PDB file of C-alpha atoms in Angstrom:
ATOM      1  CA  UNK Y   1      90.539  31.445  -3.302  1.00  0.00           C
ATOM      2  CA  UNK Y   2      91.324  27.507  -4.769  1.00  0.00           C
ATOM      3  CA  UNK Y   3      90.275  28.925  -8.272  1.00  0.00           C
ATOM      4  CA  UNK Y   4      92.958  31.680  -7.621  1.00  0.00           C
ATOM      5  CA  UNK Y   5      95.622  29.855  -6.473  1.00  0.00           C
ATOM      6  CA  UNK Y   6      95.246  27.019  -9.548  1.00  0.00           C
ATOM      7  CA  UNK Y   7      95.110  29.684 -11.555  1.00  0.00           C
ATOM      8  CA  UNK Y   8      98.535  31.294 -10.425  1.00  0.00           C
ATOM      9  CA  UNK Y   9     100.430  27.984 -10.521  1.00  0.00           C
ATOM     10  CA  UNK Y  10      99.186  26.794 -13.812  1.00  0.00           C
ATOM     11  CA  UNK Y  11      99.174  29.769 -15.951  1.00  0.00           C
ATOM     12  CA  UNK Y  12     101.677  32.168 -14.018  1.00  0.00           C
ATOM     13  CA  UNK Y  13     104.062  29.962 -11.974  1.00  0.00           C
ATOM     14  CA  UNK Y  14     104.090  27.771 -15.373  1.00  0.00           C
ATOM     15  CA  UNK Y  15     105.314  31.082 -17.201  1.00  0.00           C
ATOM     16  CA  UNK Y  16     103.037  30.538 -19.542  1.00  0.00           C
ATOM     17  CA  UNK Y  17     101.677  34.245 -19.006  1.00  0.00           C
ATOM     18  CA  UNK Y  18     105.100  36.115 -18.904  1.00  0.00           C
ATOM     19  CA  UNK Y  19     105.810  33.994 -22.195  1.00  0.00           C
ATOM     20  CA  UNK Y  20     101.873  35.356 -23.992  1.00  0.00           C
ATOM     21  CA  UNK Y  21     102.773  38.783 -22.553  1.00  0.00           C
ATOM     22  CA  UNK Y  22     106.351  38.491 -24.468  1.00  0.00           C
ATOM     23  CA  UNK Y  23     104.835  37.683 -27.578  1.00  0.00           C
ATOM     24  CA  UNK Y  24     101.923  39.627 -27.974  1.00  0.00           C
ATOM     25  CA  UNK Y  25     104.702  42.184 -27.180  1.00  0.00           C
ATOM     26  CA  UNK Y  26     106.255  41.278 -30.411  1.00  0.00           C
ATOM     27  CA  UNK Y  27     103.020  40.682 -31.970  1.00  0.00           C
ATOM     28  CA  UNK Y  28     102.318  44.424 -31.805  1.00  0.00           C
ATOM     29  CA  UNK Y  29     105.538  45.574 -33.174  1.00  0.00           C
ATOM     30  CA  UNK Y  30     104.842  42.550 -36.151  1.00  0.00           C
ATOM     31  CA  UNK Y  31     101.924  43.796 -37.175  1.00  0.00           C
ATOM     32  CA  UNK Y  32     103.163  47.679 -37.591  1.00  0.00           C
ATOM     33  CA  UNK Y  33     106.058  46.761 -39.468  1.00  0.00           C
ATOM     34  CA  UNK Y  34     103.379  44.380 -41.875  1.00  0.00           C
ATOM     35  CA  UNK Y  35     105.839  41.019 -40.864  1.00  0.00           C
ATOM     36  CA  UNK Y  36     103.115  39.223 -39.273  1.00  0.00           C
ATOM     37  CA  UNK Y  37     103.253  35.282 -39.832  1.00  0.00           C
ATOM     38  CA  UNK Y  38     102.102  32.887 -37.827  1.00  0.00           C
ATOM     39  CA  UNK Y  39     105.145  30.373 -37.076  1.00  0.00           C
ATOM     40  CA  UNK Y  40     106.933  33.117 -36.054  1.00  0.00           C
ATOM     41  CA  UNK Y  41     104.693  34.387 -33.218  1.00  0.00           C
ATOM     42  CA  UNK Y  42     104.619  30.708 -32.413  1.00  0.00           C
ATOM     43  CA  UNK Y  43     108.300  30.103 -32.482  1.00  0.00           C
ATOM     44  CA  UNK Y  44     108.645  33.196 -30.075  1.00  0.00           C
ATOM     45  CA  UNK Y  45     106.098  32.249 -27.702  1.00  0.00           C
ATOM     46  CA  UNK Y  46     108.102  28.693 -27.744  1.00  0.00           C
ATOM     47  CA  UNK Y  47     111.398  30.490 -27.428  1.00  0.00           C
ATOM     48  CA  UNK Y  48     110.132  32.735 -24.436  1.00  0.00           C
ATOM     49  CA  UNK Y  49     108.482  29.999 -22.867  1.00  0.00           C
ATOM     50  CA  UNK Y  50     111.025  27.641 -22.625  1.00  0.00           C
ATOM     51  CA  UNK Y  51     113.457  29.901 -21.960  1.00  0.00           C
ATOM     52  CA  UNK Y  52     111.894  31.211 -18.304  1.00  0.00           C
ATOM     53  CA  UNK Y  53     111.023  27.248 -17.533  1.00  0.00           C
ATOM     54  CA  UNK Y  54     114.634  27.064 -17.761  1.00  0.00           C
ATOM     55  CA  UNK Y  55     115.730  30.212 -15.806  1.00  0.00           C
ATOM     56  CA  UNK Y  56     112.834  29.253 -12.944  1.00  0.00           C
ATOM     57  CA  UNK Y  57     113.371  25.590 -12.308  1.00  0.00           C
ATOM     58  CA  UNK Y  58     117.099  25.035 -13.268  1.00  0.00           C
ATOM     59  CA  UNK Y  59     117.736  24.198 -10.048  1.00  0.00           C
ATOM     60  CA  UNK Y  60     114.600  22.473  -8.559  1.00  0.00           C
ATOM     61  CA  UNK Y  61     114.264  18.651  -9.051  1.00  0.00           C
ATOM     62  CA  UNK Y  62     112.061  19.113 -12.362  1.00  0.00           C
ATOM     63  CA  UNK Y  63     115.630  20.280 -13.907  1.00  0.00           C
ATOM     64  CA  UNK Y  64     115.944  17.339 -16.480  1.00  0.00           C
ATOM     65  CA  UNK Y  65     112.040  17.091 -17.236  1.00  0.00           C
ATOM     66  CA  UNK Y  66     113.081  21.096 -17.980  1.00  0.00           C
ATOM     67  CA  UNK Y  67     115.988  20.087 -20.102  1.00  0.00           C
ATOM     68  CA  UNK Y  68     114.427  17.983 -22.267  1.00  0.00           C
ATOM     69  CA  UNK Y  69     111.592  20.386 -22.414  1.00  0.00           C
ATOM     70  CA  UNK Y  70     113.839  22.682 -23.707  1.00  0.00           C
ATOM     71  CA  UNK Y  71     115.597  20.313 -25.873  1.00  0.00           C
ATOM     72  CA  UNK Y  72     112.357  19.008 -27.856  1.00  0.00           C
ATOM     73  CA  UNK Y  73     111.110  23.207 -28.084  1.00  0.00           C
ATOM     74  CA  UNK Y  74     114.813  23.885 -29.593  1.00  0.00           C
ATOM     75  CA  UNK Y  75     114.505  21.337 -32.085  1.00  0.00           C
ATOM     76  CA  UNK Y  76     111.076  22.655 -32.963  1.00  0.00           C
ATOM     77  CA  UNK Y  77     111.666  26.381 -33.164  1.00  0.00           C
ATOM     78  CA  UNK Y  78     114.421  25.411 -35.085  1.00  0.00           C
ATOM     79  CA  UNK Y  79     112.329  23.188 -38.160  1.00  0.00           C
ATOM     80  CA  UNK Y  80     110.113  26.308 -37.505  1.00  0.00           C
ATOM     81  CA  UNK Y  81     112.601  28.818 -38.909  1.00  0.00           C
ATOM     82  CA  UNK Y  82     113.844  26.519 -41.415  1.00  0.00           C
ATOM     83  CA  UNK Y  83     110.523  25.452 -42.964  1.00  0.00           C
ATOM     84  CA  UNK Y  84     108.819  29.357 -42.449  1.00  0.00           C
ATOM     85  CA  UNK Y  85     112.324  31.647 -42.921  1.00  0.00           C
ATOM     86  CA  UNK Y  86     115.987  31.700 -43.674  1.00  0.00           C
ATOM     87  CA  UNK Y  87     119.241  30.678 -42.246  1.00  0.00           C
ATOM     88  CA  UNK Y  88     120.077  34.207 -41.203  1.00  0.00           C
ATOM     89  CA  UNK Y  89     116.590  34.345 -39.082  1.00  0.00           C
ATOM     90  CA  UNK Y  90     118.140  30.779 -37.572  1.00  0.00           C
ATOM     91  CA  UNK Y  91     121.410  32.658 -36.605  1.00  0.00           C
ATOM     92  CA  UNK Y  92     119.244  35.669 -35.018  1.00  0.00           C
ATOM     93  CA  UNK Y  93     117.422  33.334 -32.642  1.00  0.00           C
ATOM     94  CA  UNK Y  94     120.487  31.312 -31.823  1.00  0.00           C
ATOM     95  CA  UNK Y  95     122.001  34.536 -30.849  1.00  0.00           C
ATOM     96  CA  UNK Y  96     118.834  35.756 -28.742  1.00  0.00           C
ATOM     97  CA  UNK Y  97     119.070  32.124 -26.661  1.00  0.00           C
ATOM     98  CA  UNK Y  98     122.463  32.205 -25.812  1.00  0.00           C
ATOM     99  CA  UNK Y  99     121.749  35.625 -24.432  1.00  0.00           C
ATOM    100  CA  UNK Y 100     119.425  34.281 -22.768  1.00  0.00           C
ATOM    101  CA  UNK Y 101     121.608  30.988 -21.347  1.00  0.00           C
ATOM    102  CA  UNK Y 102     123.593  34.361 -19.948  1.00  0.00           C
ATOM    103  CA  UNK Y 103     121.341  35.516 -17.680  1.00  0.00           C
ATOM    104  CA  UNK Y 104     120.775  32.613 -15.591  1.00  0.00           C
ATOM    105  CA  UNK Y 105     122.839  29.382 -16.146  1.00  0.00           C
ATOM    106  CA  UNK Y 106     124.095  26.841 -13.638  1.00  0.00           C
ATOM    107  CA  UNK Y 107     126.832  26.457 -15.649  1.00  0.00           C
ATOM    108  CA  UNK Y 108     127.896  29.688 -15.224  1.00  0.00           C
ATOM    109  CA  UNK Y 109     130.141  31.040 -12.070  1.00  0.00           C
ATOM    110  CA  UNK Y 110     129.614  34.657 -12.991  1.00  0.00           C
ATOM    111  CA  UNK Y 111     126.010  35.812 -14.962  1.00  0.00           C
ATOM    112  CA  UNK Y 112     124.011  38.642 -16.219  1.00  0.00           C
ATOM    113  CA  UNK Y 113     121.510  38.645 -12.958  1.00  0.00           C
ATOM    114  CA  UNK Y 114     124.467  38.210 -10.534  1.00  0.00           C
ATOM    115  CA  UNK Y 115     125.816  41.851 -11.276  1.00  0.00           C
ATOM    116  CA  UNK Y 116     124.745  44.581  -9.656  1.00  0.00           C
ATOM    117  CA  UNK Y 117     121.690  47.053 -11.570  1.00  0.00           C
ATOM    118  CA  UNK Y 118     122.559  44.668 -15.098  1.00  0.00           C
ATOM    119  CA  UNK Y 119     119.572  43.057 -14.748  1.00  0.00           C
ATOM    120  CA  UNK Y 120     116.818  45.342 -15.899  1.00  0.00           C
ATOM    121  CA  UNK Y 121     119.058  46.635 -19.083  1.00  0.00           C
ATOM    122  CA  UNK Y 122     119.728  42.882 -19.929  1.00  0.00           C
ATOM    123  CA  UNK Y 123     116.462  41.789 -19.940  1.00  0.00           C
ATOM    124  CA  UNK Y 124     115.255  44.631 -21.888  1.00  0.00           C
ATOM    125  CA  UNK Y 125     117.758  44.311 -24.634  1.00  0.00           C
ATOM    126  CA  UNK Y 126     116.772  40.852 -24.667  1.00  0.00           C
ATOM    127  CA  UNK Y 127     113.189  41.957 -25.360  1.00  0.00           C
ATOM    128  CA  UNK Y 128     114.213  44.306 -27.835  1.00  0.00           C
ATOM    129  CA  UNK Y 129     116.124  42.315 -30.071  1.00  0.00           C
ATOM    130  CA  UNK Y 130     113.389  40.061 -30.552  1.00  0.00           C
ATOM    131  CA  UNK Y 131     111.160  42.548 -32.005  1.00  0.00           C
ATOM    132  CA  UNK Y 132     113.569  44.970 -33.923  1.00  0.00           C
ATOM    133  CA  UNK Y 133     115.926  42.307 -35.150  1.00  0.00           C
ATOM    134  CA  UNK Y 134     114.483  39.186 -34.884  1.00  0.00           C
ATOM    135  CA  UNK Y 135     111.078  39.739 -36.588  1.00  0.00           C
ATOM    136  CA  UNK Y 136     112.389  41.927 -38.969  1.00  0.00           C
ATOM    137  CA  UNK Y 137     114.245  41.718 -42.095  1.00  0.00           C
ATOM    138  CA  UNK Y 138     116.713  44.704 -41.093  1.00  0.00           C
ATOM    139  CA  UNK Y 139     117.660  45.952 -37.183  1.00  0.00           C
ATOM    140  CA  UNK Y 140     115.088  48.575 -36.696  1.00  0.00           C
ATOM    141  CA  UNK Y 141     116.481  51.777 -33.766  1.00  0.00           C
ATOM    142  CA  UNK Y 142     113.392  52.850 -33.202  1.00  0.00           C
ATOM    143  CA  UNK Y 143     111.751  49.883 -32.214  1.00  0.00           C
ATOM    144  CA  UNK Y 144     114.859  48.678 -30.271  1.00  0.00           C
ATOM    145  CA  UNK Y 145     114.634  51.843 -28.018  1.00  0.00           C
ATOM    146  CA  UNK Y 146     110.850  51.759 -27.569  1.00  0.00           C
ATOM    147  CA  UNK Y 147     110.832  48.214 -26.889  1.00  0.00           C
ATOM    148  CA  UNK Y 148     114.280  48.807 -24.607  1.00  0.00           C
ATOM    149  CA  UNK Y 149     113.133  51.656 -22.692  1.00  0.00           C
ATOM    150  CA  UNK Y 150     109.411  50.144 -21.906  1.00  0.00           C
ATOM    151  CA  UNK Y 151     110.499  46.885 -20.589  1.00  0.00           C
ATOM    152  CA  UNK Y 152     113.251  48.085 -18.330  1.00  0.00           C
ATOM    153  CA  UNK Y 153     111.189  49.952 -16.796  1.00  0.00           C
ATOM    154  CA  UNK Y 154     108.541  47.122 -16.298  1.00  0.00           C
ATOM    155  CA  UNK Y 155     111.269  44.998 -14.704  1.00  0.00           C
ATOM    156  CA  UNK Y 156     111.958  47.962 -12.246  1.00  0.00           C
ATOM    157  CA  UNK Y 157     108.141  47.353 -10.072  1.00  0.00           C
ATOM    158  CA  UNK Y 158     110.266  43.538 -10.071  1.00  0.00           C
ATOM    159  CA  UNK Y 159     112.753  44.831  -8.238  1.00  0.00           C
ATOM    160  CA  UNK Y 160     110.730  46.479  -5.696  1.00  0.00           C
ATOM    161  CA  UNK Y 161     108.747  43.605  -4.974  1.00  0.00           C
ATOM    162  CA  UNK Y 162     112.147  41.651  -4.385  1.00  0.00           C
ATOM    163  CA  UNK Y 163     113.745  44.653  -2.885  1.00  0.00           C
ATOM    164  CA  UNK Y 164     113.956  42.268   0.423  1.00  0.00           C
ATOM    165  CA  UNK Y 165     115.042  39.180  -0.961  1.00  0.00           C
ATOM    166  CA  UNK Y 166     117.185  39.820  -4.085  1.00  0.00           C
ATOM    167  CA  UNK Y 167     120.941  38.666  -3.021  1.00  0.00           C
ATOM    168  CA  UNK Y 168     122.458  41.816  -5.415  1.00  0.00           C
ATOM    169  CA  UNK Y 169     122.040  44.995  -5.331  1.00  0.00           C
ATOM    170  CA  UNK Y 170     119.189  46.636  -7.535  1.00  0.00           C
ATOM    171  CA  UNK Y 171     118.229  50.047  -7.431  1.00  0.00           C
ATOM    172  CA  UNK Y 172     115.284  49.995  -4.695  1.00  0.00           C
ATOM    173  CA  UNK Y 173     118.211  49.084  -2.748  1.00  0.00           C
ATOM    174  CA  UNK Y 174     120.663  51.893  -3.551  1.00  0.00           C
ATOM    175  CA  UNK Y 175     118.257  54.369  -4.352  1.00  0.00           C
ATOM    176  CA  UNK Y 176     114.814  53.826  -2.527  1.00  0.00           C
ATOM    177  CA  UNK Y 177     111.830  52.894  -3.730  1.00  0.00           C
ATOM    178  CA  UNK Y 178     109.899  56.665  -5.136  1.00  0.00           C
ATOM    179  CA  UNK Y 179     113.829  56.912  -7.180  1.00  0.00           C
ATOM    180  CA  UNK Y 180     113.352  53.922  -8.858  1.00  0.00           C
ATOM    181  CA  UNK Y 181     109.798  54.811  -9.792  1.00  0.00           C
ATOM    182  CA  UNK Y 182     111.403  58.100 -10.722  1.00  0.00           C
ATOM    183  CA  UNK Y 183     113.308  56.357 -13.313  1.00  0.00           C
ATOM    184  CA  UNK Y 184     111.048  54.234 -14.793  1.00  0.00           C
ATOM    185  CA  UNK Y 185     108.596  56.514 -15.583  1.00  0.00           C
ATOM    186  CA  UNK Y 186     111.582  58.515 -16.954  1.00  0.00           C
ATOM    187  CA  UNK Y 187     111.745  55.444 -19.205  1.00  0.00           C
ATOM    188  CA  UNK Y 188     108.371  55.010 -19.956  1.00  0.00           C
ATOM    189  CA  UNK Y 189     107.919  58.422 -21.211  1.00  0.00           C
ATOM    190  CA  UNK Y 190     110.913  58.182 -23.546  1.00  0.00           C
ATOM    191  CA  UNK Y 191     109.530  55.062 -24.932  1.00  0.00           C
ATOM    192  CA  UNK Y 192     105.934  56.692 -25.528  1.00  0.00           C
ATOM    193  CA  UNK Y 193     107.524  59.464 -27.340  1.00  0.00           C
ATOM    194  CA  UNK Y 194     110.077  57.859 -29.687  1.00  0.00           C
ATOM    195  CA  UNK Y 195     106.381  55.798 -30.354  1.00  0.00           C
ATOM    196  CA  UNK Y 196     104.608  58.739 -31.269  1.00  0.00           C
ATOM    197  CA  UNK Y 197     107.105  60.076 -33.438  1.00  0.00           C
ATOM    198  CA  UNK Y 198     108.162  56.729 -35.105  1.00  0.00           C
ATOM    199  CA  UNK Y 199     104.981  54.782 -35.431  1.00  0.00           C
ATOM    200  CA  UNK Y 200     101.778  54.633 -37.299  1.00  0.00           C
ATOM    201  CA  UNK Y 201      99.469  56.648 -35.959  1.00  0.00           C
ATOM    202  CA  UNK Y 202      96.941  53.649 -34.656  1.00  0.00           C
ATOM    203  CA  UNK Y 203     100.098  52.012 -33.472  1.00  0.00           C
ATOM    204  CA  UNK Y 204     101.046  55.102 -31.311  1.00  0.00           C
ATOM    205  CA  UNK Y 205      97.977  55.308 -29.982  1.00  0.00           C
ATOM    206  CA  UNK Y 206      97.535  52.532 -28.403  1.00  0.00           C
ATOM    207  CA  UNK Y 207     101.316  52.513 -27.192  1.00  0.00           C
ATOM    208  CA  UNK Y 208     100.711  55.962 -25.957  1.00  0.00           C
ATOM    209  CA  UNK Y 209      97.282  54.428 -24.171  1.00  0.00           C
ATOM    210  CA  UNK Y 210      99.603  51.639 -22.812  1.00  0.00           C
ATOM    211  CA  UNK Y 211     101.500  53.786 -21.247  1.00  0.00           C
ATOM    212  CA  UNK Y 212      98.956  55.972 -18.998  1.00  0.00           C
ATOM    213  CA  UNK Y 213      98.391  52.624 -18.014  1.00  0.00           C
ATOM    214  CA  UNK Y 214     101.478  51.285 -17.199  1.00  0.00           C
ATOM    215  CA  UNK Y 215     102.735  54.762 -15.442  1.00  0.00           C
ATOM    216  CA  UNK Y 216      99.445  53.728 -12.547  1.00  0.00           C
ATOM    217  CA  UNK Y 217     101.220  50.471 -11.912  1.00  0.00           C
ATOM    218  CA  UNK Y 218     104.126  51.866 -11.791  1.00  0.00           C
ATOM    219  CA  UNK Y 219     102.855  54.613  -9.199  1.00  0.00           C
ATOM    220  CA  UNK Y 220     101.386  51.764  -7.118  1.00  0.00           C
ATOM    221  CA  UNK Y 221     104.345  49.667  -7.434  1.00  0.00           C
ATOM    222  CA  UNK Y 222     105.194  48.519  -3.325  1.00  0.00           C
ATOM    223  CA  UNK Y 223     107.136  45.784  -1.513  1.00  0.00           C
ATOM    224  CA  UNK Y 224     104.356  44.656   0.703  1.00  0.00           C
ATOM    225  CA  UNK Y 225     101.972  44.240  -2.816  1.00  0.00           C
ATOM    226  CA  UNK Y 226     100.690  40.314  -3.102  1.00  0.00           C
ATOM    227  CA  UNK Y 227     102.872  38.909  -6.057  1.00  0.00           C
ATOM    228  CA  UNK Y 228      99.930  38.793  -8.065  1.00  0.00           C
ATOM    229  CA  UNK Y 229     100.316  42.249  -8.360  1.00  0.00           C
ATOM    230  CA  UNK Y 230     103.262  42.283 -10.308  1.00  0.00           C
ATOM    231  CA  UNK Y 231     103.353  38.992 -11.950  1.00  0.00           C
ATOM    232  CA  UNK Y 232      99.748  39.631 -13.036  1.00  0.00           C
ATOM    233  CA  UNK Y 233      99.248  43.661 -13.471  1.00  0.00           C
ATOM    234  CA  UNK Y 234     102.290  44.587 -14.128  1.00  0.00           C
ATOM    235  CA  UNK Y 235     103.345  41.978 -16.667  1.00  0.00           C
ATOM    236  CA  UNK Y 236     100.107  42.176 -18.159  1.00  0.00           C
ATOM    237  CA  UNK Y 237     101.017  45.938 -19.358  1.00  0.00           C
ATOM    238  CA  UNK Y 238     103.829  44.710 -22.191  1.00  0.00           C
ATOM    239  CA  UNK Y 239     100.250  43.263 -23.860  1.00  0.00           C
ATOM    240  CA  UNK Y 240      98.407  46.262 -23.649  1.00  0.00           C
ATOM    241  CA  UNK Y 241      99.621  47.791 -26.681  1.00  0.00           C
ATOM    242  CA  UNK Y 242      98.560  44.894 -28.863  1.00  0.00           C
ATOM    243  CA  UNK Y 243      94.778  44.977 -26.554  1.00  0.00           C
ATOM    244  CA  UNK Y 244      94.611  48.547 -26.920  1.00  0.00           C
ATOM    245  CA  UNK Y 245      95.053  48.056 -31.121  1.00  0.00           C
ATOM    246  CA  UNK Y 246      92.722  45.567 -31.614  1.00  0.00           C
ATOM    247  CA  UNK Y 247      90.226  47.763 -29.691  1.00  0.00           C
ATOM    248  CA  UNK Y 248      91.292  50.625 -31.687  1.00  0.00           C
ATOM    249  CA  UNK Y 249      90.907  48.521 -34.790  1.00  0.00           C
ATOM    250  CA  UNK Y 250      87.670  46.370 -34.122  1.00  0.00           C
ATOM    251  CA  UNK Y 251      85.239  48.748 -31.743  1.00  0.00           C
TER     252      UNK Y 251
END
């Protein structure tokens, strides 16, 4: 039980995992389009990771050890692009972080997770601009909507699990629970199919594999679920279509 509980609070309180699930996320969608480089997957794990530090301990007392945190991984994301890429790719990113300052700033009387049912959209257009127009030379539709569709409806099981606690309404709230499981497997399914008809076939595959898999969590999405439930299993499933690939290329 020790083991377990070190290993929630350094690797999934840390947000180191949400920001390895992110980018192997993007890491999938790389390697399809042939744009794989290395200091890019490492600026976007950098990017990601800083970026929910911020959002989770804004306002705890670690806020200015978090600021400068996020100050030293700006500068270096930054020399990353510069060194590794182009000024338009350092526009993109700049873009993608004040989105993400829009979520969830202190600063800010009125953001993105303080209206009602915005959340799950925002944070899966977030998600999909990284990997359709931030990898990429060009914006790429089909990737936005797979990418779109498939993370809203992994933020959805979120909601449920916070369904008692959130302070706005989400749509466990309005709609119940089994609706909101309604919807994103509504989602998930139009993001498996736009993959099977848009990607390579290995690369649909294992999306199409990912998805089986992410329509059981889904299904056994509750409130009363341990956290580890969704901030392991469930976040684990934007991964599994990179997993499922290197299976399907290596075994």
């Amino acid at each position: 039980m020790n083991i377990l509980k070190i290993l929630k609070k350094s690797v999934i309180d840390s947000q180191i995992y949400v920001s390895l699930m992110g980018t192997l996320f993007a890491v999938f969608f790389m390697k399809e389009q042939n744009t794989f480089r290395f200091p890019t997957v490492l600026f976007i794990f950098i990017t990601y990771f800083s970026g929910y530090l911020y959002t989770k301990y804004q306002y705890t007392r670690h806020f200015f050890k978090i600021l400068i945190l996020n100050a030293v991984a700006g500068v270096i994301c930054a020399l990353l692009i510069i060194h590794n890429h182009n000024e338009i790719r350092l526009l993109k990113w700049f873009i993608i972080v004040v989105l993400g300052l829009l979520y969830n700033s202190f600063f800010l009387d009125v953001y993105i997770r303080k209206i009602p049912l915005l959340k799950v959209f925002y944070v899966g257009l977030v998600w999909a601009l990284v990997n359709c127009w931030l990898t990429l030379p060009e914006f790429n539709l089909p990737i936005f909507l797979i990418s779109f569709f498939f993370i809203t409806a992994l933020v959805l099981p979120f909601d449920i699990r916070d369904m008692n606690s959130d302070m706005v309404k989400t749509f466990p709230m309005l709609i119940g629970v089994q609706n909101t499981k309604y919807i994103a497997y509504a989602l998930v399914l139009m993001s498996s199919l736009i993959g099977i008809f848009h990607l390579k076939p290995l690369y649909a595959g294992s999306f199409f594999l990912s998805s089986i898999i992410t329509y059981i969590f889904i299904y056994f999405a509750e409130n009363k679920r341990d956290d580890s439930y969704f901030s392991f299993g469930v976040e684990t499933c934007s991964a599994l279509p990179f997993l499922f690939l290197l299976i399907m290329e290596y075994f």
